[in-house]
PDB file of C-alpha atoms in Angstrom:
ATOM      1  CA  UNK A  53     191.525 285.225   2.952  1.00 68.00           C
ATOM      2  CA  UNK A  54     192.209 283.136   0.459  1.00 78.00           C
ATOM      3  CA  UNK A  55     189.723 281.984  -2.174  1.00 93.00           C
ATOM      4  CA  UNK A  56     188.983 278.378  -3.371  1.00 96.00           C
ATOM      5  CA  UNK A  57     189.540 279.542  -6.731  1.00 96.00           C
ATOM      6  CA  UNK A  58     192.963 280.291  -5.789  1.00 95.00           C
ATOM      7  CA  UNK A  59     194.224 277.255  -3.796  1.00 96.00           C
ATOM      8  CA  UNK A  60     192.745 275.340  -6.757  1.00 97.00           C
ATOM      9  CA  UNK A  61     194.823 277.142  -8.755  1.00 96.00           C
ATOM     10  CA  UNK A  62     197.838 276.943  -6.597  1.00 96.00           C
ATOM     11  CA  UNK A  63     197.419 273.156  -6.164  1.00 96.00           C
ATOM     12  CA  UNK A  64     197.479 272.470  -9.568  1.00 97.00           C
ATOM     13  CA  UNK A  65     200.188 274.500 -10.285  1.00 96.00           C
ATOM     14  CA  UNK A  66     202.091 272.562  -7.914  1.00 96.00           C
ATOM     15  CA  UNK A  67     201.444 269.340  -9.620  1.00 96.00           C
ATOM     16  CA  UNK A  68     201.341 270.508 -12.993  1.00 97.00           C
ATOM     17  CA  UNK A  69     204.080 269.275 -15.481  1.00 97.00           C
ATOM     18  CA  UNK A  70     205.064 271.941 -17.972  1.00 97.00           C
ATOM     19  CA  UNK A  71     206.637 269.589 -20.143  1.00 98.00           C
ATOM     20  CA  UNK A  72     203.060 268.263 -21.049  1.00 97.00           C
ATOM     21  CA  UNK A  73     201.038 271.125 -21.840  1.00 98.00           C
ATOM     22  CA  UNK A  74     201.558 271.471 -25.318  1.00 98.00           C
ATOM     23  CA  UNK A  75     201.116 268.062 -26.600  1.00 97.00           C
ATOM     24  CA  UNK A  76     197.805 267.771 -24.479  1.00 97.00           C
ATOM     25  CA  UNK A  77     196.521 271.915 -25.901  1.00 97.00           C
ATOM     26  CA  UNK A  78     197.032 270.089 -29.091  1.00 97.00           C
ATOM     27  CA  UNK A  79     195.434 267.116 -28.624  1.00 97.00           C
ATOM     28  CA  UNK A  80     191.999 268.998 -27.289  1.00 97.00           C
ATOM     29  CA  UNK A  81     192.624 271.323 -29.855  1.00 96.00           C
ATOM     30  CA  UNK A  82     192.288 273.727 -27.518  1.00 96.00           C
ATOM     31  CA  UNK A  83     192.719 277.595 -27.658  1.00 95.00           C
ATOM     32  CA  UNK A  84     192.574 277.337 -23.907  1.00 97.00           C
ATOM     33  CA  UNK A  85     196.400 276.535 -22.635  1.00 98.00           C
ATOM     34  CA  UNK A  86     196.882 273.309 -19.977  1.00 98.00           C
ATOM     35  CA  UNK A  87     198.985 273.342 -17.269  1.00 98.00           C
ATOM     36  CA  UNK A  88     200.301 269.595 -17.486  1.00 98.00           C
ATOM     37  CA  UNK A  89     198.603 268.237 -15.200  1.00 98.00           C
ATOM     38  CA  UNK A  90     196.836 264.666 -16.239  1.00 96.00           C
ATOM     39  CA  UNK A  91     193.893 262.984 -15.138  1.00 96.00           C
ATOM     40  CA  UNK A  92     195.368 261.236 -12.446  1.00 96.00           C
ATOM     41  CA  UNK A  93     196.570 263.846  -9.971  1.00 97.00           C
ATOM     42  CA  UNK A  94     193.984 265.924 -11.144  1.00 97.00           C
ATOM     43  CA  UNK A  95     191.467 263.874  -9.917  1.00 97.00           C
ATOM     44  CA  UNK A  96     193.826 263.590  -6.362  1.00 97.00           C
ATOM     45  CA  UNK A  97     194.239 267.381  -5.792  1.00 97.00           C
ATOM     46  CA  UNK A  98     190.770 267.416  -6.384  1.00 97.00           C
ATOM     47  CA  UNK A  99     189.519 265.175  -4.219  1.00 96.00           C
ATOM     48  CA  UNK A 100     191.807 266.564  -1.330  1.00 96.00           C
ATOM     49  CA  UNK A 101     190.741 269.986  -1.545  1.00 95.00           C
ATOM     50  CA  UNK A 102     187.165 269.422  -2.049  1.00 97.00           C
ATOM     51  CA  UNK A 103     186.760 266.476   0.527  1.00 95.00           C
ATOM     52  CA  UNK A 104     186.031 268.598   3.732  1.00 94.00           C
ATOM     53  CA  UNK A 105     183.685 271.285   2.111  1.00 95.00           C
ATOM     54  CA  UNK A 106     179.921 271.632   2.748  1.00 95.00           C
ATOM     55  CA  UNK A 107     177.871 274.206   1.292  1.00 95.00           C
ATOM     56  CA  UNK A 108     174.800 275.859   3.342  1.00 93.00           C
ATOM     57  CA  UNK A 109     173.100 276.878   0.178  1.00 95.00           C
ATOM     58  CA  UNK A 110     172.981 275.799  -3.253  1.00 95.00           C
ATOM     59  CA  UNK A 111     173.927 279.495  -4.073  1.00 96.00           C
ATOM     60  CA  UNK A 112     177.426 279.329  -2.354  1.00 96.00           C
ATOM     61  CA  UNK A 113     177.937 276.171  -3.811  1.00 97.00           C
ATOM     62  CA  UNK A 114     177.277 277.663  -7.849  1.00 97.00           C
ATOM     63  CA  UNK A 115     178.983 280.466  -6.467  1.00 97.00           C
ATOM     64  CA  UNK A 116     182.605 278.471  -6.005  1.00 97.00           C
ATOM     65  CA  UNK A 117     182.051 276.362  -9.378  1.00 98.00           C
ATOM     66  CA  UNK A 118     181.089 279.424 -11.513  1.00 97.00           C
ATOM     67  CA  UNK A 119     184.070 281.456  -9.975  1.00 97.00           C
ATOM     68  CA  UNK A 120     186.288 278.712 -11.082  1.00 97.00           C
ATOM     69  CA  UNK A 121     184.816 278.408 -14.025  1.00 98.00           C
ATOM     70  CA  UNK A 122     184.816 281.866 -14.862  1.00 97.00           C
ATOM     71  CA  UNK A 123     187.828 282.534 -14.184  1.00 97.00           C
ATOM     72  CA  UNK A 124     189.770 280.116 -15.443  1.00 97.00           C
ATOM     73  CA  UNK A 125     193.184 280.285 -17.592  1.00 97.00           C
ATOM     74  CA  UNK A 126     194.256 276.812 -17.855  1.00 98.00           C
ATOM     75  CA  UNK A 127     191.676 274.278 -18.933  1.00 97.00           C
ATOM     76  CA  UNK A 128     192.369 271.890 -15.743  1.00 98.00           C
ATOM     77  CA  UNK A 129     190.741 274.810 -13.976  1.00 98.00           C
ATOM     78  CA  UNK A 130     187.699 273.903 -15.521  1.00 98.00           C
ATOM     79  CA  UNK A 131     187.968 270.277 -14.724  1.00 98.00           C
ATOM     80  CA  UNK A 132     188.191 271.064 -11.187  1.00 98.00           C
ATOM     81  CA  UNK A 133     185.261 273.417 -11.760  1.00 98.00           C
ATOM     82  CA  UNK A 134     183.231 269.910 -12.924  1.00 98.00           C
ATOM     83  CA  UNK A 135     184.845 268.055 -10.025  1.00 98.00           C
ATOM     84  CA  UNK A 136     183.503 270.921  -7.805  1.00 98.00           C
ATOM     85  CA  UNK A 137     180.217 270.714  -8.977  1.00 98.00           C
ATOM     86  CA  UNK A 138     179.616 267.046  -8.543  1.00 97.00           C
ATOM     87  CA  UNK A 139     180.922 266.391  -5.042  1.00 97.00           C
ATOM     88  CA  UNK A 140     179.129 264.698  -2.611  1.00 95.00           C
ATOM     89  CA  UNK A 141     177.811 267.592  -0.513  1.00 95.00           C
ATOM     90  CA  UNK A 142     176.441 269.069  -3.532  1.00 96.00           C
ATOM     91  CA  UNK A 143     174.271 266.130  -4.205  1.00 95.00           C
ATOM     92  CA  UNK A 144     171.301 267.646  -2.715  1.00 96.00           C
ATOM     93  CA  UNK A 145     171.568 270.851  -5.351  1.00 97.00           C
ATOM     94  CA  UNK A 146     171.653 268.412  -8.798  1.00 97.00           C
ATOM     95  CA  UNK A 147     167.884 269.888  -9.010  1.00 97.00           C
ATOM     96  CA  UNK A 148     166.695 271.708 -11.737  1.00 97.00           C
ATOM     97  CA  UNK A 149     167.222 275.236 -10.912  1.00 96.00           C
ATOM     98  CA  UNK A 150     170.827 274.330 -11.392  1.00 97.00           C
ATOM     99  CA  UNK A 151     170.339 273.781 -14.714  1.00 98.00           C
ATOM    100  CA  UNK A 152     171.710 276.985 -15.861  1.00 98.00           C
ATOM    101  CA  UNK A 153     174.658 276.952 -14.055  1.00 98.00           C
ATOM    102  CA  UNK A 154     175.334 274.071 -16.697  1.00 98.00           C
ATOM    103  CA  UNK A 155     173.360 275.536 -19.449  1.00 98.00           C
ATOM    104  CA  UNK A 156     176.437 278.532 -19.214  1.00 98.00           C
ATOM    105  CA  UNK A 157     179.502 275.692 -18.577  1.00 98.00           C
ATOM    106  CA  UNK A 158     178.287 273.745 -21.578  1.00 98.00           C
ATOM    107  CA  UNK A 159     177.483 276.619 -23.853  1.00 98.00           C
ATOM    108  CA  UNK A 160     180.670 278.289 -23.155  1.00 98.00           C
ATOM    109  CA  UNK A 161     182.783 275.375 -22.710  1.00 97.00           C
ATOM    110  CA  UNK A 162     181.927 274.137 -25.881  1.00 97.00           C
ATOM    111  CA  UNK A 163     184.027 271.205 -26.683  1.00 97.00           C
ATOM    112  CA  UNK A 164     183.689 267.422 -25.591  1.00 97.00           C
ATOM    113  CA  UNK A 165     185.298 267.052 -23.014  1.00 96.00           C
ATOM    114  CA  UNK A 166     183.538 269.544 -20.732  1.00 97.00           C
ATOM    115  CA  UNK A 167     179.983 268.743 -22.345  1.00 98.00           C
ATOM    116  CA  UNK A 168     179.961 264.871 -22.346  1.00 98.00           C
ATOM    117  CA  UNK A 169     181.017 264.739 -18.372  1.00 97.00           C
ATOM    118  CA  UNK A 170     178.253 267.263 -17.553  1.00 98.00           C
ATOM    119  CA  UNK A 171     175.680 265.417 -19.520  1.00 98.00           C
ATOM    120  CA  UNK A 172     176.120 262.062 -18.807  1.00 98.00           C
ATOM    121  CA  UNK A 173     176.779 262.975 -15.022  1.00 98.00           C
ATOM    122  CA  UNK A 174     175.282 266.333 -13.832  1.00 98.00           C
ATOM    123  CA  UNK A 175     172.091 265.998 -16.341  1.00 98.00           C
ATOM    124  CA  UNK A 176     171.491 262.930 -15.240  1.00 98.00           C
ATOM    125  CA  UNK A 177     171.019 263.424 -11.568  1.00 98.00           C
ATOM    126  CA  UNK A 178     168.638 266.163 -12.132  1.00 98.00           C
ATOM    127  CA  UNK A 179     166.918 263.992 -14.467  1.00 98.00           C
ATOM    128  CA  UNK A 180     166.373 261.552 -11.813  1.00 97.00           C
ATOM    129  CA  UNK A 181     165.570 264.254  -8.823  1.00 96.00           C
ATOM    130  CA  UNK A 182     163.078 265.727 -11.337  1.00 96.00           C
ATOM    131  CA  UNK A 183     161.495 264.158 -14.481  1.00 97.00           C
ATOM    132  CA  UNK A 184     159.442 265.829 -15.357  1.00 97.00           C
ATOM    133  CA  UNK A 185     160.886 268.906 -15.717  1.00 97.00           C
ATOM    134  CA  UNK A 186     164.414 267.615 -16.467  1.00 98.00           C
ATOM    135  CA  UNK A 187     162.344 265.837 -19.397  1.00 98.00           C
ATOM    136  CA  UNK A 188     160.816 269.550 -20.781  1.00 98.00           C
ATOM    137  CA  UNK A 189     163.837 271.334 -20.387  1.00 98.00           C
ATOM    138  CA  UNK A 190     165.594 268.329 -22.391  1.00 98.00           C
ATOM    139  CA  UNK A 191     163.242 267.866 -25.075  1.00 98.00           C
ATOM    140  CA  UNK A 192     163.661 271.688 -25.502  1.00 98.00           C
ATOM    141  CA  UNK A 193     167.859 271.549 -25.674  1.00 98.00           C
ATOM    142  CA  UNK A 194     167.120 268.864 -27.904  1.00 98.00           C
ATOM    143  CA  UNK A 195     166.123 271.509 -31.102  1.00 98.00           C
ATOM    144  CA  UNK A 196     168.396 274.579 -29.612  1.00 98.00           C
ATOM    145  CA  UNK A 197     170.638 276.152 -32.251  1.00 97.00           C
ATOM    146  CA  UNK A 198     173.471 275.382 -29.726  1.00 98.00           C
ATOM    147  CA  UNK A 199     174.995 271.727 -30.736  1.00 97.00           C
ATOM    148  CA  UNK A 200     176.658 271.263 -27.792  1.00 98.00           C
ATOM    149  CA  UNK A 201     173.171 271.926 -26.113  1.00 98.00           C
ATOM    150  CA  UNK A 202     171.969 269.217 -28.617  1.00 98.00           C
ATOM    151  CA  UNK A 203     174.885 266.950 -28.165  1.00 98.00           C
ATOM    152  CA  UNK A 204     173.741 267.008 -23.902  1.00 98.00           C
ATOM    153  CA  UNK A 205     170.444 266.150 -24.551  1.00 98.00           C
ATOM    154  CA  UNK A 206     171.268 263.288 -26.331  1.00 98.00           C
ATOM    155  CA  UNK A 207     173.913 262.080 -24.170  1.00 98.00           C
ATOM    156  CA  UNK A 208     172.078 262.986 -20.647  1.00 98.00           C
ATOM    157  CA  UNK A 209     170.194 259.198 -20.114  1.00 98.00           C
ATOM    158  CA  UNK A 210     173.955 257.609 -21.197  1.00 97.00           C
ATOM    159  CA  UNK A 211     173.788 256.263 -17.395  1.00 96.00           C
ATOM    160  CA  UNK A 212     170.416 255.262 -17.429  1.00 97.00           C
ATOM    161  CA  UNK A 213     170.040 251.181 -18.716  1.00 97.00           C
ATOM    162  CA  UNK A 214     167.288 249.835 -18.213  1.00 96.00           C
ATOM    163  CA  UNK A 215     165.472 252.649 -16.541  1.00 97.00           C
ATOM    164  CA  UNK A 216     166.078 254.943 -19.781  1.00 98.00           C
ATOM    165  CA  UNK A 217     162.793 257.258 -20.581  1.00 98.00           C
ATOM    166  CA  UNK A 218     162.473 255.950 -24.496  1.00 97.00           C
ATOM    167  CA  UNK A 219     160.109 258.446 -25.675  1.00 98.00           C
ATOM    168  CA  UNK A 220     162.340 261.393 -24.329  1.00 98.00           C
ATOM    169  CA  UNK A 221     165.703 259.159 -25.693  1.00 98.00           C
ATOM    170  CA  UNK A 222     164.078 259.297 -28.834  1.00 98.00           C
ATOM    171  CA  UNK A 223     162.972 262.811 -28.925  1.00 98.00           C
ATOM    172  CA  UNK A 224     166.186 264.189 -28.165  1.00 98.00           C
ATOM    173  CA  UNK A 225     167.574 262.406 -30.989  1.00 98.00           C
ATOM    174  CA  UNK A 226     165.307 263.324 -33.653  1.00 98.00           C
ATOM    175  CA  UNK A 227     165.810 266.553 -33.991  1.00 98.00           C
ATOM    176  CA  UNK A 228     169.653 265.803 -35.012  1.00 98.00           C
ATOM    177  CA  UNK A 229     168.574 262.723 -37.346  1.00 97.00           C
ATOM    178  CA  UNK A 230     169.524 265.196 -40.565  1.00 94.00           C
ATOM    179  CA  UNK A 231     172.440 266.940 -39.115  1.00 96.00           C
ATOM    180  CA  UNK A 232     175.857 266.663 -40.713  1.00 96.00           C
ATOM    181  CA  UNK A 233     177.551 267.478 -37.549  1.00 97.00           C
ATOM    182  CA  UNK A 234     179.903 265.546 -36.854  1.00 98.00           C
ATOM    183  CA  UNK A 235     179.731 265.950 -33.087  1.00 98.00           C
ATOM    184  CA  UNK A 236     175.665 265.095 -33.063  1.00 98.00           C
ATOM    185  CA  UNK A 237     176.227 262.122 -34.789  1.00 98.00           C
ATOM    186  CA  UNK A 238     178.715 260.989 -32.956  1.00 98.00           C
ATOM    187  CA  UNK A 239     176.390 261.525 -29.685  1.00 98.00           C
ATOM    188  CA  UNK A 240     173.510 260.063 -31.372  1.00 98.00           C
ATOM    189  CA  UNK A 241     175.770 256.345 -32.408  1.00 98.00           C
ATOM    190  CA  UNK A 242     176.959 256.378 -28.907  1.00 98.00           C
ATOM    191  CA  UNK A 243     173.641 256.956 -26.950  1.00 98.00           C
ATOM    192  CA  UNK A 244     172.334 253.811 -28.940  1.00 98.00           C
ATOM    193  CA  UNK A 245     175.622 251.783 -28.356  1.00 97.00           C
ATOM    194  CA  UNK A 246     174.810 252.277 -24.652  1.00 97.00           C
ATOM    195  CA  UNK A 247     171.622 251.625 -24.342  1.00 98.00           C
ATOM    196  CA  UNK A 248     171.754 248.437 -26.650  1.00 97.00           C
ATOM    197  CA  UNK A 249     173.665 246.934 -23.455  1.00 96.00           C
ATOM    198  CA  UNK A 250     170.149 247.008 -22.174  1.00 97.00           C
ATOM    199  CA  UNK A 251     167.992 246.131 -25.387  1.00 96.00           C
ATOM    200  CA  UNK A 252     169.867 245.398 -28.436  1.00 96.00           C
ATOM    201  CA  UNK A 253     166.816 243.656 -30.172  1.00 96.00           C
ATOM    202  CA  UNK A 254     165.065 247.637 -29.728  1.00 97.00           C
ATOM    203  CA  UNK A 255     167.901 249.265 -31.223  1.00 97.00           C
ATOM    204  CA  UNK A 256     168.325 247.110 -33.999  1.00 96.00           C
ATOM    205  CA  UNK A 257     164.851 247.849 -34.523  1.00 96.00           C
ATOM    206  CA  UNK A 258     165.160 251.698 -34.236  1.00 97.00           C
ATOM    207  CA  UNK A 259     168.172 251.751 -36.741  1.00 96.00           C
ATOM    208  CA  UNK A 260     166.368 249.513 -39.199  1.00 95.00           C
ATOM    209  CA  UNK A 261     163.137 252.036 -38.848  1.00 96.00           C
ATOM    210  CA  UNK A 262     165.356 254.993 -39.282  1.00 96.00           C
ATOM    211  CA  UNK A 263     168.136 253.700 -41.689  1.00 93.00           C
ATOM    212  CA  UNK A 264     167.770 256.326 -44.074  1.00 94.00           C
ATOM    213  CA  UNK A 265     168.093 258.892 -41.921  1.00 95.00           C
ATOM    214  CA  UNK A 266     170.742 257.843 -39.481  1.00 97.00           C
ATOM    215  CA  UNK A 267     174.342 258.897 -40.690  1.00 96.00           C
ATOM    216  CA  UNK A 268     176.860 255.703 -41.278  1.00 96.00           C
ATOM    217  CA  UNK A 269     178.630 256.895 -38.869  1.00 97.00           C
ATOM    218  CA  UNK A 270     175.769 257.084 -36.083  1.00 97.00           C
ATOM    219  CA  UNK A 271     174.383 253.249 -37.506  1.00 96.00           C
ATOM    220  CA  UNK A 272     178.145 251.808 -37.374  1.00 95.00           C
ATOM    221  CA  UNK A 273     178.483 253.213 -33.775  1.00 96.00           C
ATOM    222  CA  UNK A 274     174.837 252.011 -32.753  1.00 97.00           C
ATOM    223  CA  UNK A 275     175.216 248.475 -33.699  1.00 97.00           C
ATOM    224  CA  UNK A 276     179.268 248.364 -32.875  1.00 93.00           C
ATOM    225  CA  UNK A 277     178.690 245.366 -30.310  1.00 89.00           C
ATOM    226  CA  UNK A 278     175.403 243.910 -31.256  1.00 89.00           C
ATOM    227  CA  UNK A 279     176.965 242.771 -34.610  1.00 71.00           C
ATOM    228  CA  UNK A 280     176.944 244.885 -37.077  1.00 59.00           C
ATOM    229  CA  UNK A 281     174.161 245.857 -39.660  1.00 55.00           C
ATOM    230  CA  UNK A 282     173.067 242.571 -40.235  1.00 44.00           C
ATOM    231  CA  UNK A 283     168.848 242.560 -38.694  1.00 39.00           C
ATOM    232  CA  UNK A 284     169.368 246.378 -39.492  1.00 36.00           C
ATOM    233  CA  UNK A 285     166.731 246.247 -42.488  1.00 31.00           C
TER     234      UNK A 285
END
């Protein structure tokens, strides 16, 4: 019988442009080939193949994303691994013992693109579903050794507006304050951009409190559309 794995694979090899693959490996920087397939019919194939499933346990569910995951040779197969894990009959498993399902896809994706749509999406609904213990296992991510674990925690209330938990926002952040990674404080300027669509006067007033510790880069992307430094301190 065959597998989901493998009429994922098969479908996006049948929509796949060759032609593309190398500019878009190079663009990722990514030691993981691409088929060719863009974002586009991507997101088609994946929404035909994955519209009829339902899952009677959250088990079979990880099951199919992890296999996909795991077993991956062409990165798109790990975009339809995230696809997989957010459809709609898997809403009712974005609870926190999935959390290491992601913990492994984030840790060994390890680039951007994987990290910042599991974060900002998956995170987030497990956040809301549980809060409290979305908010320990965050704060904990938060001062891992893992940056990409970092760079979730920081980006995993991106969706959140006005309902945004500031003392965890800020907790996942501080930890990173000092780092010269690039990638944490670029996560760090673009959690406050977003959440100064909410309160701009409060993030003006946490980048003027923390100037000297907040990278240019993170300040510039913090106060991109509430104008500038000026009010910054």
């Amino acid at each position: 019988m065959t597998t989901l794995a493998e009429t994922v694979r098969a479908e996006l090899g049948a929509v796949a442009e060759p032609a593309r693959a190398p500019a878009m490996q190079a663009y990722m920087k990514s030691a993981m080939p691409y088929l060719g397939v863009s974002a586009v019919p991507l997101r088609a194939a994946c929404k035909r193949l994955f519209a009829d499933l339902a899952y009677g346990s959250r088990e079979e569910w990880q099951s199919d994303v992890l296999t996909l995951w795991r077993g991956a040779a062409f990165r798109e197969e790990r975009y339809a691994a995230i696809a997989l894990s957010g459809i709609r009959a898997a809403r009712a498993f974005q609870r926190l013992d999935a959390l290491p399902m992601y913990e492994e896809m984030i840790v060994t994706g390890a680039w951007w693109d994987y990290v910042d749509t599991i974060a900002a999406q998956r995170l987030f609904d497990i956040l809301g579903a549980d809060p409290e213990g979305m908010a320990s296992a965050m704060r904990v991510w938060a001062q891992d050794a893992d940056l990409w674990k970092r760079r979730s925690a920081i980006l995993c209330q991106l969706r959140a507006g006005k309902h945004t938990d500031l003392d965890l926002f800020y907790a996942c952040i501080a930890p990173s304050l000092d780092s010269q990674e690039f990638f944490l404080r670029k996560a760090i300027g673009w959690a406050l951009r977003q959440y100064a669509r909410t309160d701009p006067a409060e993030v003006r007033r946490y980048v003027a409190a923390n100037k000297k510790r907040l990278s240019p880069l993170s300040r510039r992307e913090a106060l991109k559309r509430i104008g500038g430094e000026q009010g910054a301190g």
